[in-house]
Structure formats: structure tokens, C-alpha cells
mmCIF file of C-alpha atoms and ligand atoms in Angstrom:
data_model
loop_
_atom_site.group_PDB
_atom_site.id
_atom_site.type_symbol
_atom_site.label_atom_id
_atom_site.label_comp_id
_atom_site.label_asym_id
_atom_site.label_seq_id
_atom_site.Cartn_x
_atom_site.Cartn_y
_atom_site.Cartn_z
ATOM 1 C CA MET A 206 29.698 40.823 36.851
ATOM 2 C CA LYS A 207 27.266 41.864 39.931
ATOM 3 C CA ILE A 208 24.563 39.612 40.998
ATOM 4 C CA LYS A 209 21.966 40.694 43.916
ATOM 5 C CA ILE A 210 20.499 37.468 45.433
ATOM 6 C CA ALA A 211 17.599 37.469 47.939
ATOM 7 C CA LEU A 212 18.069 34.819 50.744
ATOM 8 C CA THR A 213 14.693 33.747 52.449
ATOM 9 C CA LYS A 214 15.983 31.239 54.820
ATOM 10 C CA GLY A 215 12.414 30.637 56.035
ATOM 11 C CA ASP A 216 11.274 28.115 58.912
ATOM 12 C CA GLY A 217 12.344 24.702 60.429
ATOM 13 C CA ILE A 218 15.430 23.221 57.772
ATOM 14 C CA GLY A 219 15.429 26.212 55.777
ATOM 15 C CA PRO A 220 18.376 28.291 57.388
ATOM 16 C CA GLU A 221 20.703 25.221 57.611
ATOM 17 C CA VAL A 222 20.332 24.323 54.184
ATOM 18 C CA VAL A 223 20.420 27.723 52.814
ATOM 19 C CA ASN A 224 23.286 28.986 55.013
ATOM 20 C CA GLU A 225 24.819 25.845 52.985
ATOM 21 C CA GLY A 226 24.131 27.401 49.828
ATOM 22 C CA ILE A 227 25.908 30.463 50.444
ATOM 23 C CA LYS A 228 28.871 28.618 51.017
ATOM 24 C CA ILE A 229 28.830 27.788 47.445
ATOM 25 C CA LEU A 230 27.650 30.944 46.067
ATOM 26 C CA LYS A 231 30.682 32.676 48.530
ATOM 27 C CA VAL A 232 33.353 30.125 46.624
ATOM 28 C CA ILE A 233 31.597 31.282 42.955
ATOM 29 C CA SER A 234 32.186 34.623 44.246
ATOM 30 C CA ASP A 235 35.693 33.930 45.094
ATOM 31 C CA TYR A 236 36.492 32.153 42.033
ATOM 32 C CA THR A 237 34.857 33.087 38.814
ATOM 33 C CA ASP A 238 33.639 36.819 37.737
ATOM 34 C CA LEU A 239 30.627 37.100 39.491
ATOM 35 C CA GLU A 240 30.150 39.167 42.614
ATOM 36 C CA VAL A 241 27.792 38.074 44.263
ATOM 37 C CA GLU A 242 26.275 40.323 46.900
ATOM 38 C CA PHE A 243 22.999 38.891 49.793
ATOM 39 C CA GLN A 244 20.337 40.373 51.026
ATOM 40 C CA GLU A 245 18.181 38.599 53.475
ATOM 41 C CA ALA A 246 14.102 38.599 53.104
ATOM 42 C CA PRO A 247 12.750 37.063 55.728
ATOM 43 C CA ALA A 248 8.993 34.783 55.016
ATOM 44 C CA GLY A 249 7.366 32.327 56.608
ATOM 45 C CA GLY A 250 5.995 30.994 59.682
ATOM 46 C CA ASN A 251 8.399 32.526 62.419
ATOM 47 C CA VAL A 252 7.615 35.783 60.694
ATOM 48 C CA TRP A 253 4.108 35.648 60.930
ATOM 49 C CA LYS A 254 4.602 34.968 64.408
ATOM 50 C CA GLU A 255 6.508 37.942 64.693
ATOM 51 C CA THR A 256 4.908 40.246 62.540
ATOM 52 C CA GLY A 257 1.199 38.423 61.384
ATOM 53 C CA GLU A 258 2.393 38.467 57.916
ATOM 54 C CA SER A 259 3.997 35.566 55.998
ATOM 55 C CA LEU A 260 5.711 37.403 53.483
ATOM 56 C CA PRO A 261 6.123 41.163 54.616
ATOM 57 C CA LYS A 262 6.379 44.249 52.213
ATOM 58 C CA LYS A 263 10.216 44.563 53.028
ATOM 59 C CA SER A 264 10.778 41.706 52.088
ATOM 60 C CA ILE A 265 8.848 41.481 48.797
ATOM 61 C CA ASP A 266 10.817 45.040 47.950
ATOM 62 C CA ILE A 267 13.790 43.431 48.747
ATOM 63 C CA ILE A 268 12.898 40.169 46.602
ATOM 64 C CA LYS A 269 12.059 42.518 43.429
ATOM 65 C CA ASN A 270 15.119 44.931 43.674
ATOM 66 C CA SER A 271 17.421 41.505 43.083
ATOM 67 C CA ASP A 272 18.415 39.407 40.138
ATOM 68 C CA VAL A 273 17.181 35.831 41.928
ATOM 69 C CA LEU A 274 16.016 34.637 45.122
ATOM 70 C CA LEU A 275 17.410 31.785 47.036
ATOM 71 C CA PHE A 276 14.645 30.214 48.732
ATOM 72 C CA GLY A 277 14.929 27.210 51.519
ATOM 73 C CA ALA A 278 11.470 26.314 52.927
ATOM 74 C CA ILE A 279 8.810 27.415 54.888
ATOM 75 C CA GLY A 280 5.856 26.189 57.526
ATOM 76 C CA LEU A 281 5.681 25.144 60.720
ATOM 77 C CA PRO A 282 3.879 22.795 63.066
ATOM 78 C CA ASN A 283 2.304 24.518 65.644
ATOM 79 C CA ILE A 284 0.391 28.237 63.726
ATOM 80 C CA PRO A 285 -2.880 27.552 61.562
ATOM 81 C CA GLN A 286 -2.328 25.493 58.433
ATOM 82 C CA GLY A 287 -1.416 27.303 54.900
ATOM 83 C CA VAL A 288 -0.530 30.522 56.718
ATOM 84 C CA ALA A 289 2.990 30.413 56.301
ATOM 85 C CA GLU A 290 2.811 28.637 52.856
ATOM 86 C CA SER A 291 0.842 31.463 51.539
ATOM 87 C CA ALA A 292 3.888 33.137 50.995
ATOM 88 C CA ILE A 293 4.938 31.447 48.805
ATOM 89 C CA LEU A 294 1.961 31.409 46.488
ATOM 90 C CA ARG A 295 1.826 34.712 46.559
ATOM 91 C CA LEU A 296 5.920 34.847 45.851
ATOM 92 C CA ARG A 297 4.467 32.888 42.961
ATOM 93 C CA GLN A 298 1.794 35.082 41.538
ATOM 94 C CA GLU A 299 3.712 38.677 42.567
ATOM 95 C CA LEU A 300 6.755 37.865 40.475
ATOM 96 C CA ASP A 301 4.399 35.818 37.847
ATOM 97 C CA LEU A 302 6.724 32.516 37.982
ATOM 98 C CA PHE A 303 5.018 30.839 35.680
ATOM 99 C CA VAL A 304 7.366 27.853 35.287
ATOM 100 C CA ASN A 305 8.373 25.468 37.766
ATOM 101 C CA LEU A 306 11.235 23.089 36.850
ATOM 102 C CA ARG A 307 11.933 19.933 38.077
ATOM 103 C CA PRO A 308 14.781 18.003 37.137
ATOM 104 C CA ILE A 309 15.055 14.431 37.885
ATOM 105 C CA LYS A 310 18.569 12.744 37.921
ATOM 106 C CA LEU A 311 19.587 9.470 39.535
ATOM 107 C CA TYR A 312 23.420 10.419 40.220
ATOM 108 C CA ARG A 313 25.718 7.113 39.759
ATOM 109 C CA SER A 314 27.155 6.944 43.076
ATOM 110 C CA LEU A 315 23.263 6.776 44.016
ATOM 111 C CA LYS A 316 22.000 4.134 41.873
ATOM 112 C CA GLU A 317 21.795 1.293 45.169
ATOM 113 C CA GLN A 318 19.490 3.763 47.034
ATOM 114 C CA CYS A 319 17.181 4.292 44.150
ATOM 115 C CA PRO A 320 14.025 1.785 45.501
ATOM 116 C CA LEU A 321 13.647 0.550 41.559
ATOM 117 C CA LYS A 322 15.064 -2.706 40.435
ATOM 118 C CA ASP A 323 17.981 -1.905 38.041
ATOM 119 C CA GLU A 324 15.666 -3.174 34.895
ATOM 120 C CA PHE A 325 13.523 -0.447 35.816
ATOM 121 C CA VAL A 326 16.089 1.788 35.835
ATOM 122 C CA GLY A 327 17.585 1.186 32.489
ATOM 123 C CA GLU A 328 20.270 3.280 31.052
ATOM 124 C CA GLY A 329 19.928 5.587 34.647
ATOM 125 C CA ILE A 330 17.318 7.983 35.053
ATOM 126 C CA ASP A 331 17.507 11.878 34.241
ATOM 127 C CA PHE A 332 14.596 13.669 33.230
ATOM 128 C CA THR A 333 12.961 17.401 33.766
ATOM 129 C CA ILE A 334 9.059 17.745 35.178
ATOM 130 C CA ILE A 335 7.831 21.155 33.594
ATOM 131 C CA ARG A 336 5.006 22.493 36.201
ATOM 132 C CA GLU A 337 2.544 24.948 35.058
ATOM 133 C CA ASN A 338 3.035 26.942 38.224
ATOM 134 C CA THR A 339 0.357 29.925 38.403
ATOM 135 C CA GLU A 340 -3.214 28.552 37.402
ATOM 136 C CA GLY A 341 -5.324 25.550 37.572
ATOM 137 C CA LEU A 342 -6.571 24.982 41.103
ATOM 138 C CA TYR A 343 -3.724 27.015 42.826
ATOM 139 C CA ALA A 344 -5.208 29.962 40.970
ATOM 140 C CA ASN A 345 -7.022 30.846 43.799
ATOM 141 C CA VAL A 346 -10.724 31.117 42.701
ATOM 142 C CA GLY A 347 -12.933 29.589 45.098
ATOM 143 C CA GLY A 348 -13.640 29.820 48.912
ATOM 144 C CA PHE A 349 -16.062 28.306 51.894
ATOM 145 C CA LEU A 350 -20.016 29.306 51.780
ATOM 146 C CA LYS A 351 -20.967 28.762 55.611
ATOM 147 C CA ASP A 352 -18.178 26.474 56.796
ATOM 148 C CA GLU A 353 -19.942 23.644 54.487
ATOM 149 C CA VAL A 354 -19.272 24.108 51.163
ATOM 150 C CA ALA A 355 -15.954 24.519 49.519
ATOM 151 C CA VAL A 356 -14.756 25.084 46.533
ATOM 152 C CA ASN A 357 -11.290 25.662 44.124
ATOM 153 C CA SER A 358 -11.743 25.916 40.394
ATOM 154 C CA MET A 359 -9.513 24.673 38.282
ATOM 155 C CA VAL A 360 -8.909 27.505 35.852
ATOM 156 C CA TYR A 361 -6.201 27.483 32.935
ATOM 157 C CA THR A 362 -6.056 30.476 30.447
ATOM 158 C CA LYS A 363 -5.387 30.029 27.016
ATOM 159 C CA ASN A 364 -2.416 32.124 27.342
ATOM 160 C CA GLY A 365 -1.237 30.388 30.303
ATOM 161 C CA CYS A 366 -0.995 27.149 28.526
ATOM 162 C CA GLU A 367 0.252 28.562 25.393
ATOM 163 C CA ARG A 368 3.261 30.532 27.636
ATOM 164 C CA ILE A 369 3.983 27.165 29.899
ATOM 165 C CA LEU A 370 3.917 25.057 26.822
ATOM 166 C CA ARG A 371 6.136 27.110 24.820
ATOM 167 C CA TYR A 372 8.763 26.767 27.643
ATOM 168 C CA ALA A 373 8.490 23.637 27.584
ATOM 169 C CA TYR A 374 9.177 23.051 23.764
ATOM 170 C CA GLU A 375 11.977 25.466 23.841
ATOM 171 C CA PHE A 376 13.494 23.663 26.810
ATOM 172 C CA ALA A 377 13.660 20.195 25.107
ATOM 173 C CA LYS A 378 15.055 21.901 22.061
ATOM 174 C CA THR A 379 17.953 23.609 23.678
ATOM 175 C CA HIS A 380 18.722 20.637 25.879
ATOM 176 C CA LYS A 381 18.671 18.622 22.898
ATOM 177 C CA HIS A 382 15.791 16.198 23.968
ATOM 178 C CA THR A 383 14.289 13.476 21.782
ATOM 179 C CA LYS A 384 11.179 13.561 22.970
ATOM 180 C CA ILE A 385 8.582 15.607 25.086
ATOM 181 C CA THR A 386 6.115 14.105 27.519
ATOM 182 C CA SER A 387 2.626 16.090 27.939
ATOM 183 C CA VAL A 388 0.459 14.960 31.225
ATOM 184 C CA ASP A 389 -2.760 15.764 31.836
ATOM 185 C CA LYS A 390 -6.302 14.228 32.283
ATOM 186 C CA ALA A 391 -7.927 15.369 29.145
ATOM 187 C CA ASN A 392 -10.781 12.227 29.394
ATOM 188 C CA ILE A 393 -12.531 13.514 31.676
ATOM 189 C CA LEU A 394 -11.404 17.459 32.520
ATOM 190 C CA LYS A 395 -12.126 20.402 30.051
ATOM 191 C CA PRO A 396 -8.900 22.834 30.977
ATOM 192 C CA SER A 397 -6.797 19.257 29.973
ATOM 193 C CA GLN A 398 -8.247 19.385 27.165
ATOM 194 C CA MET A 399 -7.710 23.022 25.657
ATOM 195 C CA TRP A 400 -4.038 21.941 27.168
ATOM 196 C CA ARG A 401 -3.907 19.410 25.117
ATOM 197 C CA ASN A 402 -5.238 21.214 21.794
ATOM 198 C CA ILE A 403 -2.230 23.950 22.669
ATOM 199 C CA PHE A 404 0.410 21.290 22.770
ATOM 200 C CA LYS A 405 -0.534 19.639 19.489
ATOM 201 C CA GLN A 406 -0.583 22.992 17.590
ATOM 202 C CA ILE A 407 2.749 24.076 19.322
ATOM 203 C CA GLY A 408 4.176 20.982 18.646
ATOM 204 C CA ASP A 409 3.564 21.722 14.646
ATOM 205 C CA GLU A 410 6.270 23.792 14.807
ATOM 206 C CA TYR A 411 8.912 21.539 16.466
ATOM 207 C CA PRO A 412 8.750 18.379 13.738
ATOM 208 C CA ASN A 413 11.893 17.394 15.363
ATOM 209 C CA LEU A 414 10.188 16.233 18.424
ATOM 210 C CA GLU A 415 8.749 13.200 19.478
ATOM 211 C CA GLN A 416 5.400 13.901 21.150
ATOM 212 C CA GLU A 417 3.324 12.028 23.609
ATOM 213 C CA ASN A 418 0.623 12.548 25.908
ATOM 214 C CA TYR A 419 -0.221 10.485 28.873
ATOM 215 C CA TYR A 420 -3.100 10.683 31.675
ATOM 216 C CA ILE A 421 -1.989 11.727 34.681
ATOM 217 C CA ASP A 422 -2.840 8.717 36.751
ATOM 218 C CA ALA A 423 -1.227 6.371 34.012
ATOM 219 C CA PHE A 424 1.865 8.446 34.066
ATOM 220 C CA CYS A 425 1.834 8.118 37.707
ATOM 221 C CA GLN A 426 2.977 4.518 37.401
ATOM 222 C CA TRP A 427 4.921 4.505 34.189
ATOM 223 C CA ILE A 428 7.053 6.870 35.745
ATOM 224 C CA ILE A 429 7.775 3.768 38.047
ATOM 225 C CA ARG A 430 7.834 1.451 35.302
ATOM 226 C CA LYS A 431 9.981 3.150 32.605
ATOM 227 C CA PRO A 432 11.793 6.473 34.434
ATOM 228 C CA TYR A 433 14.494 5.958 32.144
ATOM 229 C CA ALA A 434 12.169 6.736 28.952
ATOM 230 C CA PHE A 435 11.213 10.478 29.679
ATOM 231 C CA GLU A 436 13.280 13.215 29.069
ATOM 232 C CA THR A 437 11.218 16.973 29.021
ATOM 233 C CA VAL A 438 7.851 16.499 31.294
ATOM 234 C CA VAL A 439 5.269 19.267 31.059
ATOM 235 C CA THR A 440 2.386 19.477 32.807
ATOM 236 C CA GLY A 441 -0.271 21.516 35.006
ATOM 237 C CA ASN A 442 -0.337 22.599 38.525
ATOM 238 C CA LEU A 443 -1.486 20.027 40.962
ATOM 239 C CA PHE A 444 -0.754 17.278 38.511
ATOM 240 C CA GLY A 445 3.365 18.454 38.256
ATOM 241 C CA ASP A 446 3.545 18.667 42.288
ATOM 242 C CA ILE A 447 2.231 15.436 43.031
ATOM 243 C CA ILE A 448 4.586 13.460 40.209
ATOM 244 C CA SER A 449 7.658 15.498 41.197
ATOM 245 C CA ASP A 450 7.319 13.859 44.721
ATOM 246 C CA GLU A 451 6.855 10.971 43.714
ATOM 247 C CA ALA A 452 10.033 11.331 41.210
ATOM 248 C CA ALA A 453 12.151 12.658 44.294
ATOM 249 C CA PHE A 454 11.718 9.206 45.685
ATOM 250 C CA LEU A 455 13.192 7.786 42.739
ATOM 251 C CA VAL A 456 17.163 9.796 43.369
ATOM 252 C CA GLY A 457 17.897 8.416 46.712
ATOM 253 C CA SER A 458 16.203 11.287 48.922
ATOM 254 C CA LEU A 459 13.695 14.249 48.874
ATOM 255 C CA GLY A 460 16.620 16.346 50.312
ATOM 256 C CA MET A 461 18.251 15.816 47.023
ATOM 257 C CA ALA A 462 15.871 17.152 44.767
ATOM 258 C CA SER A 463 16.226 20.826 43.436
ATOM 259 C CA SER A 464 13.515 23.514 41.781
ATOM 260 C CA GLY A 465 13.277 27.006 40.104
ATOM 261 C CA ASN A 466 10.236 28.823 40.162
ATOM 262 C CA ILE A 467 10.893 31.016 37.114
ATOM 263 C CA HIS A 468 9.660 34.024 34.840
ATOM 264 C CA PRO A 469 12.365 33.727 32.216
ATOM 265 C CA GLY A 470 14.256 37.005 31.927
ATOM 266 C CA LYS A 471 12.578 38.416 35.309
ATOM 267 C CA VAL A 472 13.536 37.441 39.470
ATOM 268 C CA SER A 473 13.366 33.646 39.803
ATOM 269 C CA MET A 474 13.204 31.803 42.469
ATOM 270 C CA TYR A 475 15.178 28.890 43.333
ATOM 271 C CA GLU A 476 14.421 25.969 46.462
ATOM 272 C CA PRO A 477 15.134 22.614 47.177
ATOM 273 C CA ILE A 478 11.537 20.943 47.074
ATOM 274 C CA HIS A 479 11.483 19.817 49.926
ATOM 275 C CA GLY A 480 9.669 21.025 52.654
ATOM 276 C CA SER A 481 10.655 22.424 56.060
ATOM 277 C CA ALA A 482 10.939 19.100 57.602
ATOM 278 C CA PRO A 483 10.181 20.449 61.271
ATOM 279 C CA ASP A 484 11.062 16.563 62.736
ATOM 280 C CA ILE A 485 14.678 16.593 62.098
ATOM 281 C CA ALA A 486 14.972 20.960 62.135
ATOM 282 C CA GLY A 487 17.995 21.928 64.313
ATOM 283 C CA LYS A 488 19.678 18.594 64.591
ATOM 284 C CA GLU A 489 22.139 19.409 61.760
ATOM 285 C CA ILE A 490 21.501 16.486 59.642
ATOM 286 C CA ALA A 491 19.165 17.932 57.043
ATOM 287 C CA ASN A 492 20.994 17.497 53.503
ATOM 288 C CA PRO A 493 21.867 20.174 51.972
ATOM 289 C CA ILE A 494 21.892 18.888 48.171
ATOM 290 C CA GLY A 495 18.409 20.022 47.003
ATOM 291 C CA THR A 496 19.819 23.316 47.676
ATOM 292 C CA ILE A 497 22.987 23.412 46.482
ATOM 293 C CA LEU A 498 21.627 21.823 43.056
ATOM 294 C CA SER A 499 18.994 24.517 43.146
ATOM 295 C CA ILE A 500 21.814 27.105 42.613
ATOM 296 C CA LYS A 501 22.774 24.751 39.826
ATOM 297 C CA LEU A 502 19.468 25.822 38.193
ATOM 298 C CA MET A 503 20.183 29.420 39.157
ATOM 299 C CA MET A 504 23.400 29.509 37.290
ATOM 300 C CA GLU A 505 22.104 28.006 34.132
ATOM 301 C CA GLU A 506 18.230 29.178 33.762
ATOM 302 C CA SER A 507 18.649 33.028 35.295
ATOM 303 C CA ILE A 508 22.627 34.175 35.483
ATOM 304 C CA ARG A 509 23.268 32.166 32.235
ATOM 305 C CA LYS A 510 26.387 31.032 33.282
ATOM 306 C CA PRO A 511 25.983 27.244 32.235
ATOM 307 C CA LYS A 512 29.196 26.068 32.524
ATOM 308 C CA ILE A 513 29.753 26.825 36.606
ATOM 309 C CA GLY A 514 25.963 24.617 36.904
ATOM 310 C CA ILE A 515 28.073 21.615 35.424
ATOM 311 C CA LYS A 516 30.736 22.568 38.191
ATOM 312 C CA ILE A 517 28.405 22.559 40.988
ATOM 313 C CA GLU A 518 26.732 19.109 39.767
ATOM 314 C CA LYS A 519 30.295 17.757 39.424
ATOM 315 C CA ALA A 520 31.410 18.674 43.063
ATOM 316 C CA VAL A 521 28.290 16.958 44.445
ATOM 317 C CA GLU A 522 28.649 14.155 42.356
ATOM 318 C CA LEU A 523 32.450 14.002 43.865
ATOM 319 C CA ALA A 524 31.224 14.518 47.388
ATOM 320 C CA LEU A 525 28.392 11.793 46.957
ATOM 321 C CA ASP A 526 31.486 9.462 46.490
ATOM 322 C CA GLU A 527 33.028 10.394 50.191
ATOM 323 C CA GLY A 528 30.268 11.037 52.495
ATOM 324 C CA ARG A 529 26.396 11.151 52.913
ATOM 325 C CA THR A 530 24.006 12.747 55.338
ATOM 326 C CA LYS A 531 21.849 10.406 57.266
ATOM 327 C CA ASP A 532 18.627 10.667 55.070
ATOM 328 C CA ILE A 533 20.828 8.358 52.789
ATOM 329 C CA ASP A 534 21.320 4.887 53.771
ATOM 330 C CA ASN A 535 25.028 3.890 53.559
ATOM 331 C CA TYR A 536 27.191 1.176 54.702
ATOM 332 C CA LYS A 537 30.340 2.366 53.200
ATOM 333 C CA LEU A 538 31.060 5.964 53.392
ATOM 334 C CA LYS A 539 31.327 8.398 56.446
ATOM 335 C CA THR A 540 27.934 9.857 57.385
ATOM 336 C CA LEU A 541 27.650 13.848 57.299
ATOM 337 C CA SER A 542 26.329 16.422 59.245
ATOM 338 C CA THR A 543 24.947 19.292 57.340
ATOM 339 C CA SER A 544 27.820 21.763 57.422
ATOM 340 C CA GLN A 545 30.115 19.046 57.074
ATOM 341 C CA MET A 546 28.348 18.194 53.658
ATOM 342 C CA GLY A 547 28.732 21.420 52.581
ATOM 343 C CA ASP A 548 32.043 22.438 53.384
ATOM 344 C CA LEU A 549 33.075 19.094 51.433
ATOM 345 C CA ILE A 550 30.847 20.457 47.905
ATOM 346 C CA ALA A 551 32.341 23.798 48.717
ATOM 347 C CA ASN A 552 35.772 22.272 48.752
ATOM 348 C CA LYS A 553 35.119 20.163 45.597
ATOM 349 C CA LEU A 554 33.834 22.950 43.942
ATOM 350 C CA LYS A 555 36.572 24.848 44.634
ATOM 351 C CA GLN A 556 39.049 22.632 42.882
ATOM 352 C CA GLU A 557 36.584 22.513 39.386
ATOM 353 C CA LEU A 558 36.046 26.080 39.110
ATOM 354 C CA LYS A 559 40.402 26.577 39.781
ATOM 355 C CA SER A 560 40.997 23.483 37.060
HETATM 356 P P1 LIG U 11 5.687 20.323 52.533
HETATM 357 O O1 LIG U 11 4.215 20.200 52.476
HETATM 358 O O2 LIG U 11 5.785 21.658 53.238
HETATM 359 O O3 LIG U 11 6.932 20.085 51.428
HETATM 360 P P2 LIG U 11 5.934 17.557 54.078
HETATM 361 O O4 LIG U 11 5.801 18.190 55.313
HETATM 362 O O5 LIG U 11 5.602 17.359 53.260
HETATM 363 O O6 LIG U 11 6.322 19.653 53.487
HETATM 364 P P3 LIG U 11 9.457 17.976 54.576
HETATM 365 O O7 LIG U 11 9.001 18.744 55.138
HETATM 366 O O8 LIG U 11 9.169 17.829 52.835
HETATM 367 O O9 LIG U 11 7.465 17.353 53.887
HETATM 368 O O10 LIG U 11 9.501 16.820 54.921
HETATM 369 C C1 LIG U 11 9.301 15.355 54.900
HETATM 370 C C2 LIG U 11 10.217 14.217 55.371
HETATM 371 O O11 LIG U 11 11.078 14.108 54.728
HETATM 372 C C3 LIG U 11 10.621 14.889 56.275
HETATM 373 O O12 LIG U 11 9.841 14.191 57.507
HETATM 374 C C4 LIG U 11 11.953 14.508 56.852
HETATM 375 O O13 LIG U 11 12.470 13.579 57.248
HETATM 376 C C5 LIG U 11 12.283 14.356 55.211
HETATM 377 N N1 LIG U 11 13.406 15.520 54.559
HETATM 378 C C6 LIG U 11 12.482 16.335 53.674
HETATM 379 N N2 LIG U 11 14.073 17.262 53.264
HETATM 380 C C7 LIG U 11 14.843 16.698 53.739
HETATM 381 C C8 LIG U 11 16.255 16.961 53.859
HETATM 382 N N3 LIG U 11 16.614 18.009 52.947
HETATM 383 N N4 LIG U 11 17.386 16.133 54.579
HETATM 384 C C9 LIG U 11 17.267 15.033 55.077
HETATM 385 N N5 LIG U 11 15.478 14.678 55.332
HETATM 386 C C10 LIG U 11 15.082 15.109 54.725
#
């Protein structure tokens, strides 16, 4: 089976981590029945400096004609705020990527790196945040008035709530979760009240799933106090942005966390959750695992090859037993550069795919 993958390497450490992702995809192409074809679709701050556009039309066309997009990170410190980032917001809207999937998993060998005490880690941390990705405060409804008033409105539609909540229920069901958790601010915000009603209505169709609701402020502390207790967590756009960075901190490093921006059945985009990290760009120390685990998600959610996804994860776990990039404190194992970590995981994956 042929798959066309668009590549947006982006700014800062984006190209460094995507290059390691390409190594993994080449192994998949060599050792499975998937035949991978790449095409670059530049976007971000560097492209804006050259062309005046952070997402040139040519790149959008390449992305729309691909099966999936692997995205690095964009953003540069010395250009106007929001210019580079607008490329991501546009992609989410143009491709209608209404699901943002963010797994939070503490790998066995990184347990010591979790900032929580054992009693809070419990049986382990393994849950998925499903963030609504096109509405809410990111719907781009707002503006400035004479530089003195600035407004963004939190806009949710019934259809927008229904489709993300239904996706979350189906996700929980297919992953054999026992519980689904919805996070909102229904005691104050009208859109949250509509969200909560729809969560309950759709929930009536899933009687075997335990359903619970949290307010966002309380949830921010429960994610620290009992992260082991969650399985599928569904929430709105801004709340999801905040809790997924908070949760990523629990799994050892921001560089470990992966994500998918998804429209089921259509072109979707996979990216590490970290940004362009200009402070470490060019130093060959960035952790590429968030990108590599995003390819795991790509295999599961878009390419429909979950067995390859499982093997990627296994390769990552085996590599973490042998070495770590610099972002993860480590007294016993080798410290690896970005490309050394990519090579190690690629070698482990070859072994897994051969077995
Ligand atoms: P954004 O808002 O675009 O997410 P940000 O400035 O909030 O970006 P990042 O660019 O993700 O945050 O970086 C925050 C810090 O985390 C960086 O200074 C860097 O030290 C560290 N960091 C981020 N990603 C990685 C990675 N892959 N490997 C190692 N360290 C990383």
C-alpha cells in the first residue's frame, strides 16, 4: 500500500526532530507492505521571512494531496508574535482537524523522572486527552478596537460539540476504557453548559462507560493528585491546550509527548506537542521521541496499521532502557544526541518488524 506523507519541518528544532521521524518512516517502508513517499510542504517563521507567508498556497496544496502530514514545530523568537503560529491555526481550520489527540503515558523506564511521588503515580499514568481543536476561543471570532479593546469570543456550536464528544465516546469504547471524563467550566460558561448537556445525551448511548464531569480548575489539581485514575479525557480547545502541557510534564519531558490533529477519514496532521524550542535549536540535543510517537499515532489513527504502532512504541521503550537525550535526567545511561536516539529507535524498530 502506498502512502503519501507531506513533511513540514518548520523552525527551530522542528527540522531536527522530523529528520528522525523520517528515519522511522523509512524503516517502515523497508520492512512492511507500506510504501512511503515524501513531499516537503514548508511552513512557519523561516518561510514567512522569505516569502511573507507562513503557509504558502503551494504547501497547502501538497498537504491536501497527501494522506497525512508530519509536522515539526514552528515559531521564531525574532518575528512578530503569532505570525508563524498562524500557519497551524489555518491548517486546523482548512483541513477541519476537529480532534486533537494527546496521549499521556509514563513509560516504565522513565518512572524515576516523573515529578510525582509513587503514591500519586499509582499503577502508572496512561490516559488520552481529546481536545476540541477548531472552536472555542480559537475560533478566531474577535478583534481589536483602537488598540484599547481586545476581544476573543468563546464560540461553540452544537455540531462542533456533538462530533468531538461522539469521537471521544467511540475512542473510549474501542480502546476498551471503563470510564470517560469530561472537563469544562459549566458552573460559569454558557458554552460549557451546552457541552455538558450534549456529553450527557450522547452518553446515554454508552451505558457501559462510566461518565464523570470535572470543572477545569479542579481538574488541574486532580491531574497531579490522581493521574492514574483517568483513561479518556475530553475537553474544549483552550482547556485542552493547558492541561495537556501540564500532563506532559508528568511523563518525563515535554520532548516525549506526541499528538494528532485529526479529521477521521481525511488528511490529518501529526506533531510532537513541544514548540520550536529556539534555545536548543542546532545543538543536536532535542528529544525526537515526541515526533516518533506521533508516527505511532499516525499508524493507528490514519493509516490503520495499529500493529506497526505497537512496534514503534516497543522500539521506543527498548531504546529508553539504553540511552536518553539530555532533557531527561539520567545518571546511569548514555546521553544520546538527537540523531543517535533516532538511529537507536530505528534499529530497535527493524528488529521488531523482522520478528
Ligand atoms: P510553543 O508555545 O510553540 O509550544 P514554547 O516556547 O512554549 O513553544 P517549547 O518550544 O516547546 O515551548 O519549549 C519549551 C522548553 O522545553 C524549551 O526551552 C526546551 O528547553 C524544552 N524542550 C521542548 N521540546 C524539547 C525537545 N524535543 N527536547 C528537549 N527539550 C525540549
